[in-house]
Coordinates of C-alpha atoms and ligand atoms in Angstrom, one line a residue:
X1 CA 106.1 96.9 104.8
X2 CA 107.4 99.6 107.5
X3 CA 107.7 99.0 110.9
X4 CA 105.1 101.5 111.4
X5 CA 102.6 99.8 109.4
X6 CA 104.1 96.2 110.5
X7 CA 103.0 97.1 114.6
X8 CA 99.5 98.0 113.8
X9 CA 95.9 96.4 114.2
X10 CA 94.3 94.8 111.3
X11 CA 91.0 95.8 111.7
X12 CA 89.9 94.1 107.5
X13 CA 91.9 91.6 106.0
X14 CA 90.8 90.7 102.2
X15 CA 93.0 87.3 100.5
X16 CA 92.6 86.5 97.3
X17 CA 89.1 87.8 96.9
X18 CA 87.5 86.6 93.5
X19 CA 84.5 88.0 91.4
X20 CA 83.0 87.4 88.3
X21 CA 80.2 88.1 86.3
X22 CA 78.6 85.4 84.1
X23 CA 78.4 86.3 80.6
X24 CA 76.9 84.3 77.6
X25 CA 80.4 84.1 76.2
X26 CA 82.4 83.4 79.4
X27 CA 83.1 85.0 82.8
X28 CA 83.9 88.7 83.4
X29 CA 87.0 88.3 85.7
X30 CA 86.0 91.5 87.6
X31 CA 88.1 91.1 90.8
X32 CA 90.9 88.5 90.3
X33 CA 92.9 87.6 93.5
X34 CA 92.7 90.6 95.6
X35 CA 94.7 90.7 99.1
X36 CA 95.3 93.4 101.3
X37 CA 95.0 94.4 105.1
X38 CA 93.0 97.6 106.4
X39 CA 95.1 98.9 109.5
X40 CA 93.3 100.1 112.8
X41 CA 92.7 104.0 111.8
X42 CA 94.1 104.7 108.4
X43 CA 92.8 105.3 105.4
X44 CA 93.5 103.3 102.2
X45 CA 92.6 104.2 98.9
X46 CA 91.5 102.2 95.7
X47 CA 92.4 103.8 92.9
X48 CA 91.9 102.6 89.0
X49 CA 90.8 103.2 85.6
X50 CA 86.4 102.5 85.0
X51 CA 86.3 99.1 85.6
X52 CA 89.0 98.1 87.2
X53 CA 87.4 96.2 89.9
X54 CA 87.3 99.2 92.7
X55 CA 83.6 99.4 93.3
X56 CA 83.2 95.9 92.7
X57 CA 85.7 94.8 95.4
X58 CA 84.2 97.3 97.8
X59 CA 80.6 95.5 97.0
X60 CA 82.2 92.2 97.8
X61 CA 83.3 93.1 101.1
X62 CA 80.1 94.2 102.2
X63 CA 78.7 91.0 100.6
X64 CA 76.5 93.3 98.2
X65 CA 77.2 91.0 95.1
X66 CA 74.1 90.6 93.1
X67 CA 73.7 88.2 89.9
X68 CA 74.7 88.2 87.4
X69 CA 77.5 88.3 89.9
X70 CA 79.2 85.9 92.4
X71 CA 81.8 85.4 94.7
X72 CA 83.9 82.8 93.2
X73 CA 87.0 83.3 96.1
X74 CA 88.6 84.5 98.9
X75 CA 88.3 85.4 102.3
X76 CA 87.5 88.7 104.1
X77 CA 88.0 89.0 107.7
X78 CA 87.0 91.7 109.7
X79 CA 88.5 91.1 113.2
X80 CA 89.2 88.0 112.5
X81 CA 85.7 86.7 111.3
X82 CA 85.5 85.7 107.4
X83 CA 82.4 88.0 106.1
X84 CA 82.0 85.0 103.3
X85 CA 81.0 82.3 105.9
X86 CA 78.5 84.2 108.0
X87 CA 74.7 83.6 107.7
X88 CA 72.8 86.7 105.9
X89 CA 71.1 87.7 109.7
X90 CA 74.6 88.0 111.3
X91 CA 76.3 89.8 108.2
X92 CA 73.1 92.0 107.9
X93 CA 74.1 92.7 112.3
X94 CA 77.9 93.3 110.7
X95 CA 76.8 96.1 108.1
X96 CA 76.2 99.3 109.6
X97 CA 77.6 98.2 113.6
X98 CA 80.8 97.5 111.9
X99 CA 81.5 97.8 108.6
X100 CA 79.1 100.9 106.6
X101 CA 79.1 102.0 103.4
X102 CA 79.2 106.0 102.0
X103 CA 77.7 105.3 98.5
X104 CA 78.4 106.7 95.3
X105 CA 75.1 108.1 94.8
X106 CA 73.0 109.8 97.5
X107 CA 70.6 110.6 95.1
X108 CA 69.5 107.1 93.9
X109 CA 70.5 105.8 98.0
X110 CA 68.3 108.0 99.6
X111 CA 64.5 106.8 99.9
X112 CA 62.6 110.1 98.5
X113 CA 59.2 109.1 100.3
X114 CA 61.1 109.5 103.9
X115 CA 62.1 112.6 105.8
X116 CA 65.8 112.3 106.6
X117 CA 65.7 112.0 110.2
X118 CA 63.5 108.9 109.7
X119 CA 65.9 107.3 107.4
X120 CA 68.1 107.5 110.2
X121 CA 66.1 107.1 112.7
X122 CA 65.3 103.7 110.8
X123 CA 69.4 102.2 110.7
X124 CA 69.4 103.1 114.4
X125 CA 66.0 101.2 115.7
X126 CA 66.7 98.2 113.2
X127 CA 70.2 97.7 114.7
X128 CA 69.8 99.1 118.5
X129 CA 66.0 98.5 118.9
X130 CA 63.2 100.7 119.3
X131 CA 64.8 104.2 121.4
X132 CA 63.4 107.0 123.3
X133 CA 62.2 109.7 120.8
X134 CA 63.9 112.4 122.6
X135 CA 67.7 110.2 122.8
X136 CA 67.1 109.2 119.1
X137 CA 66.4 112.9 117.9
X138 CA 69.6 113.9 119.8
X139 CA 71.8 111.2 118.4
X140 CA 70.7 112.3 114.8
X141 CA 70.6 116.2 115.4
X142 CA 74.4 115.0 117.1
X143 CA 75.0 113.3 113.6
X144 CA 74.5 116.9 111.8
X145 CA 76.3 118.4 113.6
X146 CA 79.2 116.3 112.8
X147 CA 78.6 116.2 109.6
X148 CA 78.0 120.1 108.9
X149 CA 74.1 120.1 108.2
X150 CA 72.0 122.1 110.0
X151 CA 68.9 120.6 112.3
X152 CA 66.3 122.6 110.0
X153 CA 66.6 119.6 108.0
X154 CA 65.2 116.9 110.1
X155 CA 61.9 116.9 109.1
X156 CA 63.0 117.1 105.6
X157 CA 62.6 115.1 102.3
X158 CA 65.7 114.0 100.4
X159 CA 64.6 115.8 97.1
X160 CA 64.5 119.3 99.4
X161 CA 68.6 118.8 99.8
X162 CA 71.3 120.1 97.7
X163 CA 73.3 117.1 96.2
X164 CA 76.4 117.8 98.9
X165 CA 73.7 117.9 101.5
X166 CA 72.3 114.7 100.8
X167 CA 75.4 113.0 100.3
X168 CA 76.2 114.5 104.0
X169 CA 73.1 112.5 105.2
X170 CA 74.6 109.5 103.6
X171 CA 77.9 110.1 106.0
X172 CA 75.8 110.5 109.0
X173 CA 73.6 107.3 108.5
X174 CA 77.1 105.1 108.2
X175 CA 78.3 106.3 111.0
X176 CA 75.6 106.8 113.1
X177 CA 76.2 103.2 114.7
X178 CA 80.0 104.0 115.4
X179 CA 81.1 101.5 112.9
X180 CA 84.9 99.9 113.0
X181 CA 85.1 100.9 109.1
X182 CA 83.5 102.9 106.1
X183 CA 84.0 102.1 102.6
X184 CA 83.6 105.4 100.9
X185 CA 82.5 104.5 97.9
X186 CA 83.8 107.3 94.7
X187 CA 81.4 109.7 97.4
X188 CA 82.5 112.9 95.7
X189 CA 82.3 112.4 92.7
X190 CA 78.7 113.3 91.7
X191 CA 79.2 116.8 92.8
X192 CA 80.7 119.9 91.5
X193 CA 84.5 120.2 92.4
X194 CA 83.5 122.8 95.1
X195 CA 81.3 120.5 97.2
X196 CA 83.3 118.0 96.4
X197 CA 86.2 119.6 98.4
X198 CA 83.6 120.4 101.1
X199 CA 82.2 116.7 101.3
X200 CA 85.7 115.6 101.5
X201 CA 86.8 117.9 104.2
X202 CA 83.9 116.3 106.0
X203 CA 84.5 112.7 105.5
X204 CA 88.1 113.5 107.0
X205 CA 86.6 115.5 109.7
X206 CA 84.6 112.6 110.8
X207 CA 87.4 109.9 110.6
X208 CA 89.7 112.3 112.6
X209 CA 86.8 112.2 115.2
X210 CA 85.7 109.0 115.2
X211 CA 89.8 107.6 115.0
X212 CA 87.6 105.4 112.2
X213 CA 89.5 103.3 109.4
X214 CA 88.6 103.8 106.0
X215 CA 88.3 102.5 102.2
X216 CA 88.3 105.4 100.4
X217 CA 87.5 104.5 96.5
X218 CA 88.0 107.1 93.9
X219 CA 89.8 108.2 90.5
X220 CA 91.1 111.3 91.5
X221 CA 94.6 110.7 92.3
X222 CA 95.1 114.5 93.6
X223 CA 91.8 114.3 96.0
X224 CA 93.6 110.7 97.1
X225 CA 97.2 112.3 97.4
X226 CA 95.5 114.5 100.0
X227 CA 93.1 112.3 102.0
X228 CA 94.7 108.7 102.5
X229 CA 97.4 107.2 104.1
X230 CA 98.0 104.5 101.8
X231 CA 96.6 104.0 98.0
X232 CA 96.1 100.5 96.5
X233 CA 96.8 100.8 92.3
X234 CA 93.9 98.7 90.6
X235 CA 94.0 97.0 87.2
X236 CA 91.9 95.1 85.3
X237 CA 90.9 93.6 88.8
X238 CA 93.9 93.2 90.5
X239 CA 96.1 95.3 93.0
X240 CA 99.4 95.8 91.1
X241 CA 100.7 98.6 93.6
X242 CA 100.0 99.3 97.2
X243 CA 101.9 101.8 98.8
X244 CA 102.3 104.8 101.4
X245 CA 101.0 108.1 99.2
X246 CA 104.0 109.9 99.9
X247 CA 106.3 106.8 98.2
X248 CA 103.9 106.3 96.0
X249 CA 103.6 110.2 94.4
X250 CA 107.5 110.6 94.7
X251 CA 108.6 107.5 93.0
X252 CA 105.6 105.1 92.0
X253 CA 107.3 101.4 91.6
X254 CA 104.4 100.0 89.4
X255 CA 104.7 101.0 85.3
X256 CA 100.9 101.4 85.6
X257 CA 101.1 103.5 88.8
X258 CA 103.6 105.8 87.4
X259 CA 101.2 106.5 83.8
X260 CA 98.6 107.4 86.1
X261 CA 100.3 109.6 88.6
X262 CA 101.9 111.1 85.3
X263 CA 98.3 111.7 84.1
X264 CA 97.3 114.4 86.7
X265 CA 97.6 117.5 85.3
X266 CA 100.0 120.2 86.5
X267 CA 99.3 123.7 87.3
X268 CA 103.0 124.4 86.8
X269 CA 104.2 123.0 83.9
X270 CA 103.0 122.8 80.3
X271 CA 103.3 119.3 79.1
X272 CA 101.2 117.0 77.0
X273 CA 98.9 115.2 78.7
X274 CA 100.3 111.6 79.1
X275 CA 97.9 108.5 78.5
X276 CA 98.2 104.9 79.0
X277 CA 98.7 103.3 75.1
X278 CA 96.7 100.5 73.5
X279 CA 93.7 99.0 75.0
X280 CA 92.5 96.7 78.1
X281 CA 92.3 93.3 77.5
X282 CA 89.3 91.4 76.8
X283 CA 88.3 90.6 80.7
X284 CA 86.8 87.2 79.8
X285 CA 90.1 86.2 78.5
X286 CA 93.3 87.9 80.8
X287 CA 96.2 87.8 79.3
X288 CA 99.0 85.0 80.7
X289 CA 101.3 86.1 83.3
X290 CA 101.5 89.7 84.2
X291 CA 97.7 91.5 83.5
X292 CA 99.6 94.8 82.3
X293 CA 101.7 93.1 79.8
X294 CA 99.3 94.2 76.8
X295 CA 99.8 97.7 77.6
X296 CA 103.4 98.0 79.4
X297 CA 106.6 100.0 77.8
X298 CA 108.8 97.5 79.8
X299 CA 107.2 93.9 79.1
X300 CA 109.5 91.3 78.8
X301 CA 109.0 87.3 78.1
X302 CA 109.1 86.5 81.5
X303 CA 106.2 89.0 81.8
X304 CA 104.3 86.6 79.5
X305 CA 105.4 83.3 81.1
X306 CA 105.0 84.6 85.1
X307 CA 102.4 86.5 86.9
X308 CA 104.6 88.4 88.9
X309 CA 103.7 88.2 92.9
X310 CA 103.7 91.2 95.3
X311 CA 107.2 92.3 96.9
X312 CA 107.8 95.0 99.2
X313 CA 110.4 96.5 96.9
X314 CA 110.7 99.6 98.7
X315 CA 109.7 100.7 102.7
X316 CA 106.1 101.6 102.4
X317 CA 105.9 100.4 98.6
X318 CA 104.8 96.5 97.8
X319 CA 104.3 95.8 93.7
X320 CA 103.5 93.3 91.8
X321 CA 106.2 93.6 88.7
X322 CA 109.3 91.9 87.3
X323 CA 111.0 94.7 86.8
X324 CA 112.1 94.3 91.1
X325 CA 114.7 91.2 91.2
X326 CA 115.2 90.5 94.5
X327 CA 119.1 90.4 96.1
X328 CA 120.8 88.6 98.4
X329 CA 120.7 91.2 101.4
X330 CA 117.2 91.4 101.1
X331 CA 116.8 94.4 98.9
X332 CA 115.6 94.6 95.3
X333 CA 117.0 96.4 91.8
X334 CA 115.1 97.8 89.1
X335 CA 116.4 96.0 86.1
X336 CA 115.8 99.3 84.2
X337 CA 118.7 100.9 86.1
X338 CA 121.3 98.1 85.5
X339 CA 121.0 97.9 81.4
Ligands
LIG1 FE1 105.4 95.5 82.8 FE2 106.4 93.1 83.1 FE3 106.1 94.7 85.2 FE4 104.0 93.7 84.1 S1 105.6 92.5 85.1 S2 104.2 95.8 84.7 S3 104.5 93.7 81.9 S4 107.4 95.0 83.4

């Protein structure tokens, strides 16, 4: 970890956050053993093949787990208070005040039957109590305007909106309590690469702003390489890589992280596309030791026998592989370079 990183607030702290989904024939081990800390202001995105556990973790934060899903582990702490132990009344206080969500889909997250400045309207009276209508109409029309949506739309209906407008409205109702952090949950990618750009620009408009720290959850590495501070690498429910973007697009440590960074395509240069070989592993049943071992070029026996633990191998860059051995001065070698 850098100095820089080491001197700042933790505002979210997740350890070895569990989750599973029962199954008839065993459970789905969707998030295995996640851990990682949320700094005061930045932006850290989760990035990962369909299925990898991104969503899933960001659902377990905000305690949104429904069956045939549970919590099987963990702790998250936001300022210090673990989420998991708090009664339903204080974690529904939590949710919006301090921790909100940007979902994936404004279309399905919007309620159709209510104009959007109700909606609004609602997350404000429920949490602050019942406010003068002429302060509430400011605050929302205030909201808009941070958000690039123009007031003709406050007495409007969801299904009136254009999809990038409507998933605006779903920016201004998470932060129209001033929350601590937003979990952006894959919010662009429902909408044409255009908007997408535009609801991007916006979400970073508003954490500038705000000075807000974010979960930013997504599968676009080239929209990530351009909107976070820091990405955490997702597979098959664990975090294999976390590190600064910059480390992590120059010289990704992880095998996994370097297929995927390989896998954006290039403007430049004409080169097959490059995939990840063989298949994920059967979730019920993980393979032993390190969960890329099925599918990684550099597996070894010791892959099979340890699961490898997370090491800051480089500044900025901490990964979970075998391939880093540490030394005696406190730096690590990449076995690749010494055979
Ligand atoms: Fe590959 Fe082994 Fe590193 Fe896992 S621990 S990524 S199998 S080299």
């Amino acid at each position: 970890m850098s100095n820089k990183t080491r001197e700042r607030k933790v505002v979210l702290e997740v350890n070895n956050l569990g989750i599973y989904y029962e199954t008839p024939k065993g459970d789905v081990r969707a998030v295995d053993g996640v851990s990682f800390q949320l700094f005061e202001g930045e932006t850290l995105g989760f990035v990962g093949e369909s299925g990898c556990g991104k969503s899933t973790t960001a659902m377990g934060i905000l305690q949104l787990v429904t069956p045939p899903g549970r919590i099987v582990k963990g702790e998250v702490r936001l300022e210090g208070d673990d989420l998991l132990k708090m009664s339903e009344d204080t974690l529904r206080q939590r949710r919006w005040e301090k921790l909100a969500l940007i979902p994936q889909g404004s279309m399905n997250s919007l309620n159709p039957t209510m104009k959007i400045s109700s909606q609004i309207q609602d997350v404000i009276e429920t949490h602050r109590g019942k406010q003068g209508k002429e302060a509430v109409q400011q605050r929302i029309l205030n909201l808009f305007q941070m958000v690039g949506l123009p007031s003709r739309i406050y007495n409007m209906y969801p299904h009136e909106l254009s999809g990038g407008m409507k998933q605006r409205v779903c920016i201004a109702m998470a932060i129209a309590l001033n929350p601590n952090v937003v979990i952006a949950d894959e919010s662009t990618s429902a909408l044409d690469v255009v908007v997408q750009r535009v609801v991007a620009q916006t979400i970073l408009k508003v954490k500038k702003e705000m000075g807000v720290s974010m979960i930013m959850i997504g599968h676009d590495m080239g929209l990530m390489a351009q909107m976070v501070d820091r990405v955490a690498i997702m597979y098959a429910g664990q975090i294999v890589e976390i590190s600064e973007v910059k480390a992590l697009f120059k010289s990704p440590a992880h095998p996994y992280s370097k297929i995927l960074i390989d896998s954006v395509p290039s403007l430049t240069e004409r080169e097959t596309m490059r995939v990840t070989e063989g298949i994920t592993h059967d979730p019920r049943n993980p393979p032993s030791g390190c969960i890329f071992r099925l599918r990684c070029p550099f597996a070894s026996n010791e892959c099979a026998q340890k699961k490898p633990q997370h090491q800051m191998v480089r500044p900025g860059q901490s990964v979970a592989c075998h391939l880093y051995q540490p030394q005696s001065d406190g730096s690590f070698i990449d076995v690749r370079e010494t055979t």
